[in-house]
Short mmCIF file of C-alpha atoms in Angstrom, two decimals:
data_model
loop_
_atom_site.label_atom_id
_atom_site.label_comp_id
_atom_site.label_asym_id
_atom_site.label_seq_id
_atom_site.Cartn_x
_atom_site.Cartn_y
_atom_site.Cartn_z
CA UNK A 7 1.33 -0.01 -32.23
CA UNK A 8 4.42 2.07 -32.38
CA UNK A 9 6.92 -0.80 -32.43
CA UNK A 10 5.14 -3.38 -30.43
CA UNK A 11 4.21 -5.60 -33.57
CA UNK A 12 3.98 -8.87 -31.55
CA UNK A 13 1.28 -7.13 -28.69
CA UNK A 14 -2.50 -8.54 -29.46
CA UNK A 15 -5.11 -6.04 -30.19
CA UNK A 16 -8.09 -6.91 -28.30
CA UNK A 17 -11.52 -4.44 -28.73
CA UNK A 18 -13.62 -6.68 -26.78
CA UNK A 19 -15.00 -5.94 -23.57
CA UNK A 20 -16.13 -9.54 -23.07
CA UNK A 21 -12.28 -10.39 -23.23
CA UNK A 22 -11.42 -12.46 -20.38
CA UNK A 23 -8.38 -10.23 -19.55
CA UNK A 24 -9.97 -7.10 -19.66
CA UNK A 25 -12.90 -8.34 -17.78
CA UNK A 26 -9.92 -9.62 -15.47
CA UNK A 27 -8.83 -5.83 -14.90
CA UNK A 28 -12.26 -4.58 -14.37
CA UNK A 29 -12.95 -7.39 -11.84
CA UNK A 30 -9.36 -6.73 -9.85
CA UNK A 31 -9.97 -2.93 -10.18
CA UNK A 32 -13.53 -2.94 -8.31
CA UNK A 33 -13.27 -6.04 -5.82
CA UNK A 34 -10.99 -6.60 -2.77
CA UNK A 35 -12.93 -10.03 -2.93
CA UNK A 36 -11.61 -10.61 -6.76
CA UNK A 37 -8.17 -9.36 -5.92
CA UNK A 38 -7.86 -12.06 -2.80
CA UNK A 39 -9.59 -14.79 -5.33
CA UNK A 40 -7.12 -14.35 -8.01
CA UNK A 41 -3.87 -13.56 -5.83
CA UNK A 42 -3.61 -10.87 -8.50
CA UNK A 43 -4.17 -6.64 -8.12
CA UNK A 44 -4.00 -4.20 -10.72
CA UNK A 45 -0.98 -1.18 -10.81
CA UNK A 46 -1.89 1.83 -12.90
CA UNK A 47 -0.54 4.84 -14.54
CA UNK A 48 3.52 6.02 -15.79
CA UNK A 49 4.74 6.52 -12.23
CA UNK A 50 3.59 3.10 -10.75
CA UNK A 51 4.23 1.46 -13.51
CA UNK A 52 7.62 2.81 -13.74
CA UNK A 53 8.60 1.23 -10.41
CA UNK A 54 8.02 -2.28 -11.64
CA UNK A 55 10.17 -1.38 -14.64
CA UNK A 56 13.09 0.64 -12.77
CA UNK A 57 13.16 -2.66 -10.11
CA UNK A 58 12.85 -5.38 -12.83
CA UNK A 59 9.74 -6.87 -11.02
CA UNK A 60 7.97 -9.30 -13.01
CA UNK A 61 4.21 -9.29 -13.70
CA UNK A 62 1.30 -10.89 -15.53
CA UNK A 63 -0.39 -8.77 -17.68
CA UNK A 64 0.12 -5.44 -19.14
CA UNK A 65 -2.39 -3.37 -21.00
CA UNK A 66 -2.17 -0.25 -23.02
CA UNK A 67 -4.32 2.01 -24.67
CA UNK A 68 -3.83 2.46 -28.45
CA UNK A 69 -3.43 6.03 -28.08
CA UNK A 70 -0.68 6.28 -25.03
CA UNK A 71 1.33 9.11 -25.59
CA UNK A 72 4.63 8.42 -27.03
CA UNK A 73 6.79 9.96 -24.36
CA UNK A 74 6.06 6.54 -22.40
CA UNK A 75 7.21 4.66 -25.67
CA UNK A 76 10.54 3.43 -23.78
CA UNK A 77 8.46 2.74 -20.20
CA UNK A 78 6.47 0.03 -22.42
CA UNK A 79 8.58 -1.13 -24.23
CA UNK A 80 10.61 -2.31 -21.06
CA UNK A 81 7.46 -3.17 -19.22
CA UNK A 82 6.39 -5.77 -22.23
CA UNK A 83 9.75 -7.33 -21.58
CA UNK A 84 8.61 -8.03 -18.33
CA UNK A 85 4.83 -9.04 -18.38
CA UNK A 86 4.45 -12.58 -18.97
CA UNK A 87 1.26 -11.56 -21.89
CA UNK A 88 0.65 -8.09 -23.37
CA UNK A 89 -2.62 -6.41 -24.85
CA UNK A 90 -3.39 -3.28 -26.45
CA UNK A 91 -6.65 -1.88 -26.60
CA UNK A 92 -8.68 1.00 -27.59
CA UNK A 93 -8.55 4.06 -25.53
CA UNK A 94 -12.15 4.20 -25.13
CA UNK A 95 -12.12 0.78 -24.09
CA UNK A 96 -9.24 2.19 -21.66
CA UNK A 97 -11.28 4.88 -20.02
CA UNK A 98 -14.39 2.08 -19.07
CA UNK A 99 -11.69 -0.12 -17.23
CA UNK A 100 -9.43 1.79 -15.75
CA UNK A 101 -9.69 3.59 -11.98
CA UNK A 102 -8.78 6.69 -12.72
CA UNK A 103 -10.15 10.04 -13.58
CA UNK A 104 -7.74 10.56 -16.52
CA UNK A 105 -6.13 7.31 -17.53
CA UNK A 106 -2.55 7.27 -18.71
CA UNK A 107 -3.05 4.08 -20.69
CA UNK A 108 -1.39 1.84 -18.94
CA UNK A 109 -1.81 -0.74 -16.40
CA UNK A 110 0.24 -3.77 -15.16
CA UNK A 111 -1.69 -6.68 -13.06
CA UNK A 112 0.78 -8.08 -10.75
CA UNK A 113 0.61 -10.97 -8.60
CA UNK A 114 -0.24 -10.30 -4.72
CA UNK A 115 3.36 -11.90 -3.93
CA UNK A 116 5.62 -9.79 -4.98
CA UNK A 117 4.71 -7.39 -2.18
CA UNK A 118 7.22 -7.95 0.23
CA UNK A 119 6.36 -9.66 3.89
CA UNK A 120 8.21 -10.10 6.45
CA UNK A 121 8.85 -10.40 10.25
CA UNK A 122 9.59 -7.62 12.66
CA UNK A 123 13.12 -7.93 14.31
CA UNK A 124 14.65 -6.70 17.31
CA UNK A 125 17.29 -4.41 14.98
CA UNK A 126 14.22 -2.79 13.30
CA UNK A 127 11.40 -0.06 14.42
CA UNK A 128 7.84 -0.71 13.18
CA UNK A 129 4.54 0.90 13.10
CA UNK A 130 1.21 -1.41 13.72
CA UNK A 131 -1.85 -0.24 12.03
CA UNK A 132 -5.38 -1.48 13.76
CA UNK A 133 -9.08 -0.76 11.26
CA UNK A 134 -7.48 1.57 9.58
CA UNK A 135 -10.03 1.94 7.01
CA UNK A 136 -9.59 4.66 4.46
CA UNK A 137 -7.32 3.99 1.22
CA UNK A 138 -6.03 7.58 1.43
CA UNK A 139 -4.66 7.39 4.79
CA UNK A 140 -3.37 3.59 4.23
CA UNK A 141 -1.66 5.21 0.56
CA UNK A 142 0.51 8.39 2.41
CA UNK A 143 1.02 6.01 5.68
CA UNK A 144 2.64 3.82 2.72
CA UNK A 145 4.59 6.32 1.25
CA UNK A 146 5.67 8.04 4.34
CA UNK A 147 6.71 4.80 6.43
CA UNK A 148 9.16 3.81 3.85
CA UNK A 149 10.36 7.27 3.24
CA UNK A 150 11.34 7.73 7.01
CA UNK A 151 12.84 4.45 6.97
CA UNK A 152 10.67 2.40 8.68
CA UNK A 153 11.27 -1.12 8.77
CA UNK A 154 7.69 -2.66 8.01
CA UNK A 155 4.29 -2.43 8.79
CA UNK A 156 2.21 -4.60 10.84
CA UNK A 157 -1.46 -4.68 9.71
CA UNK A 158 -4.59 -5.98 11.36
CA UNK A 159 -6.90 -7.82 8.98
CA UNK A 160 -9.84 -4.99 9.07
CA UNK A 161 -7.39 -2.79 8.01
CA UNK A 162 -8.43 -1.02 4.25
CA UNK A 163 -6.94 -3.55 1.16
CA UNK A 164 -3.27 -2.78 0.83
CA UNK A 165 -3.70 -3.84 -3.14
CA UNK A 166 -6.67 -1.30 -3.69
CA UNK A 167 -5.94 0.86 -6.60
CA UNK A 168 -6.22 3.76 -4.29
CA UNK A 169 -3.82 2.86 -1.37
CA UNK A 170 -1.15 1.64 -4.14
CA UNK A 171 -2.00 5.54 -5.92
CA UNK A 172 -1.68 7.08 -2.60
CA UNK A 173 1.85 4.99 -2.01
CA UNK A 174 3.09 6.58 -5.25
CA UNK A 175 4.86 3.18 -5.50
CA UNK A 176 6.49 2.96 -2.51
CA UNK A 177 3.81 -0.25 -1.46
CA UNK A 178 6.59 -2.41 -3.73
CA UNK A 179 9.49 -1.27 -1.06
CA UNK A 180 7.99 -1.21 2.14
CA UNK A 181 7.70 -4.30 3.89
CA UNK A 182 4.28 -5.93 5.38
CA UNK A 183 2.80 -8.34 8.41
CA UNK A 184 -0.87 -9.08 8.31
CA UNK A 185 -2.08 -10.64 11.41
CA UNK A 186 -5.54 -12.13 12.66
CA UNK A 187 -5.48 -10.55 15.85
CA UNK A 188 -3.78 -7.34 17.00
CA UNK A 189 -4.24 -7.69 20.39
CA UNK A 190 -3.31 -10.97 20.70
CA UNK A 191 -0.24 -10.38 18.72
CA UNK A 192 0.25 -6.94 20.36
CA UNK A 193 0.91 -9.53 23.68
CA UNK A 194 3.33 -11.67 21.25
CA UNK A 195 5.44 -9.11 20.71
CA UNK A 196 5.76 -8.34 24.39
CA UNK A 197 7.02 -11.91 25.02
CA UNK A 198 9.70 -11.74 22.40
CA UNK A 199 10.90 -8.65 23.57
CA UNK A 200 9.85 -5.68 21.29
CA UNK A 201 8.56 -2.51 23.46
CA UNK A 202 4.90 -1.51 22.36
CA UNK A 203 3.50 1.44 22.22
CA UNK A 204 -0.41 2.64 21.90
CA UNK A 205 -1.46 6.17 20.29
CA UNK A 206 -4.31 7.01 22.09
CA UNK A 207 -6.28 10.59 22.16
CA UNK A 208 -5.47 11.39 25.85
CA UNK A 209 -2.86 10.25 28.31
CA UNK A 210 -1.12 12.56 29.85
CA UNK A 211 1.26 10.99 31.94
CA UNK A 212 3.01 9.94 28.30
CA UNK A 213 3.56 12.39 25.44
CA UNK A 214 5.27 11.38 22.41
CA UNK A 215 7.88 13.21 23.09
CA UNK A 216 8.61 11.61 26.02
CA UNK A 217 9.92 8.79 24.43
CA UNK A 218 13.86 7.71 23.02
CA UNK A 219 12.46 5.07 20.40
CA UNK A 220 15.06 2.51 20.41
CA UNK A 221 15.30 -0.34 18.00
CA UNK A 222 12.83 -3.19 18.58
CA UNK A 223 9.87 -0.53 19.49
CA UNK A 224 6.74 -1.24 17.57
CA UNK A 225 4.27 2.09 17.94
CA UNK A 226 0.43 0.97 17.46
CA UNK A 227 -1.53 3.37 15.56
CA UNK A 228 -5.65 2.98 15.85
CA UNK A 229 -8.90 3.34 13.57
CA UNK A 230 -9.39 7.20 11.81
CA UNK A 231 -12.41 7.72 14.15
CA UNK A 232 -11.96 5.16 16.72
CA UNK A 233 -8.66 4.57 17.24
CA UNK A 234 -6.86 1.38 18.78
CA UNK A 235 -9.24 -0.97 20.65
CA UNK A 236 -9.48 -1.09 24.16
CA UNK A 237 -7.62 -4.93 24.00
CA UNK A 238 -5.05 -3.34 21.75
CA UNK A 239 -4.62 -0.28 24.48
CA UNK A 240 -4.18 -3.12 27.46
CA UNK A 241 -1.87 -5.37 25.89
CA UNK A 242 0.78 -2.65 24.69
CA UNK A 243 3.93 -1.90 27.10
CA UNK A 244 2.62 1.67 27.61
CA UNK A 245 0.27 4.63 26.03
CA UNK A 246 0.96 8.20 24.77
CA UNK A 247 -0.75 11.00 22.99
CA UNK A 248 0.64 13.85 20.48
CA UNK A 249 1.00 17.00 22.29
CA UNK A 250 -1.22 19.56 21.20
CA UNK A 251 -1.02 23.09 21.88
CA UNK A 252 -4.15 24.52 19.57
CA UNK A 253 -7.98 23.94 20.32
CA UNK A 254 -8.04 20.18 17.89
CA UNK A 255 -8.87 17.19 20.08
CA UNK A 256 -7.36 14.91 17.55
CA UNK A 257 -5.37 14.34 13.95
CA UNK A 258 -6.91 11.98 10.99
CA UNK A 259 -4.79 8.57 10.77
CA UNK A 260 -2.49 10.17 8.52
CA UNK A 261 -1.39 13.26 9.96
CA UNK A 262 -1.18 11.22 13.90
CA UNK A 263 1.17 8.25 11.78
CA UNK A 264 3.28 11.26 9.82
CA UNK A 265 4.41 12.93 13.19
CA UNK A 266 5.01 9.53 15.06
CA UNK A 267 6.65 7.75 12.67
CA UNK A 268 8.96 11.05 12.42
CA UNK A 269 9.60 10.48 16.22
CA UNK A 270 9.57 7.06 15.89
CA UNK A 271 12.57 7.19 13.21
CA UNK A 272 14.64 10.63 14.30
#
């Protein structure tokens, strides 16, 4: 167990916390039920060690390789229970195509939420519904500096085990809203003073580039085929499109947040 004497050895898959990572990997349902979501593999792991974030559960394969011997070693100080179990046993539960063998299950709290605030510049995400675009949205918000994202609630799970892959991590430093409503809370903002501003497909009158984003702008940023609802559209301050100069009508969800939220931020 290469040093980790006190760590129980469990081969069963009956065992209530490896049923517990199967259920959290599979189920948005089971994540919301438990509170709990499952973080996999050195890198993501690593950012719960390198912050000194607490967790529930960690789980290793008995045949990780021994370069991550100091990773789980500091990891076990943090988990609250630790298990070790076989690597075949590894490969049925875990997500991924070739498991590292390791996994952390974290509570759904210790991803940060928070407000927006006049100081701050935000991006709003409306049915944005595929866990690779949510992931690199993830990752690129908080490496442009974004302040937080504002999520509509059929938007893709945040806590999937691929959006929190495609964040590479950065899901524990960016900070999140979740609301009921967009367009009602598209209208909220409005009233407390935050400029809006809707990414639609065509609107000529308003480029992108049109725009000096100053602090307290919150740019709205629609469904991968859909885009924003017509509600959504209405309610913001005013509406722009990317300018385009080749034959594409439009970008994916990913590629249209990248170049915004590089305006948005610059």
């Amino acid at each position: 167990m290469k040093g980790l004497n006190l760590m129980e050895f469990i081969t069963s898959r009956e065992n209530k916390f490896v049923k517990k990572i199967s259920m959290l990997n599979s189920s948005a349902k089971q994540r919301r039920k438990m509170g709990e979501f499952v973080c996999e593999g050195f890198r993501l792991c690593s950012e719960l060690a390198n912050d000194n974030i607490a967790f529930e559960l960690l789980c290793i394969s008995d045949q990780y390789p021994d370069k991550y011997n100091e990773l789980v070693e500091n990891l076990s100080k943090l988990a609250r229970k630790s298990i070790q179990i076989p690597k075949g046993l590894f490969e049925k539960i875990s997500d991924t195509k070739s498991p590292q063998g390791v996994i952390c299950v974290c509570k759904n709290d210790i991803i940060k939420k928070s407000h927006p605030v006049k100081t701050g510049k935000y991006v709003a995400l409306e049915n944005v519904s595929d866990p690779s675009n949510m992931g690199t949205i993830i990752r690129t918000a908080q490496a442009l500096g974004v302040d937080g994202l504002i999520l509509s609630d059929d938007c893709c799970d945040v806590l999937s085990p691929k959006v929190i892959r495609g964040s590479m991590g950065m899901i524990f430093r960016m900070s999140f809203l979740f609301v009921d409503n967009m367009p009602d809370y598209v209208l909220e903002l409005n009233r407390c003073g935050f400029a809006t501003y809707a990414g639609v497909v065509s609107n000529p009158d308003n480029l992108l580039t049109d725009f000096e984003f100053l602090p307290g702008s919150v740019v709205l940023i629609g469904n991968e085929g859909n885009g924003l609802t017509e509600d959504t559209v209405a309610n913001s301050s005013c509406r722009f499109t990317i300018p385009m100069r080749g034959k594409c009508e439009s970008f994916n969800a990913a590629s249209a947040a990248t170049i915004i939220m590089w305006e948005l931020m610059k």
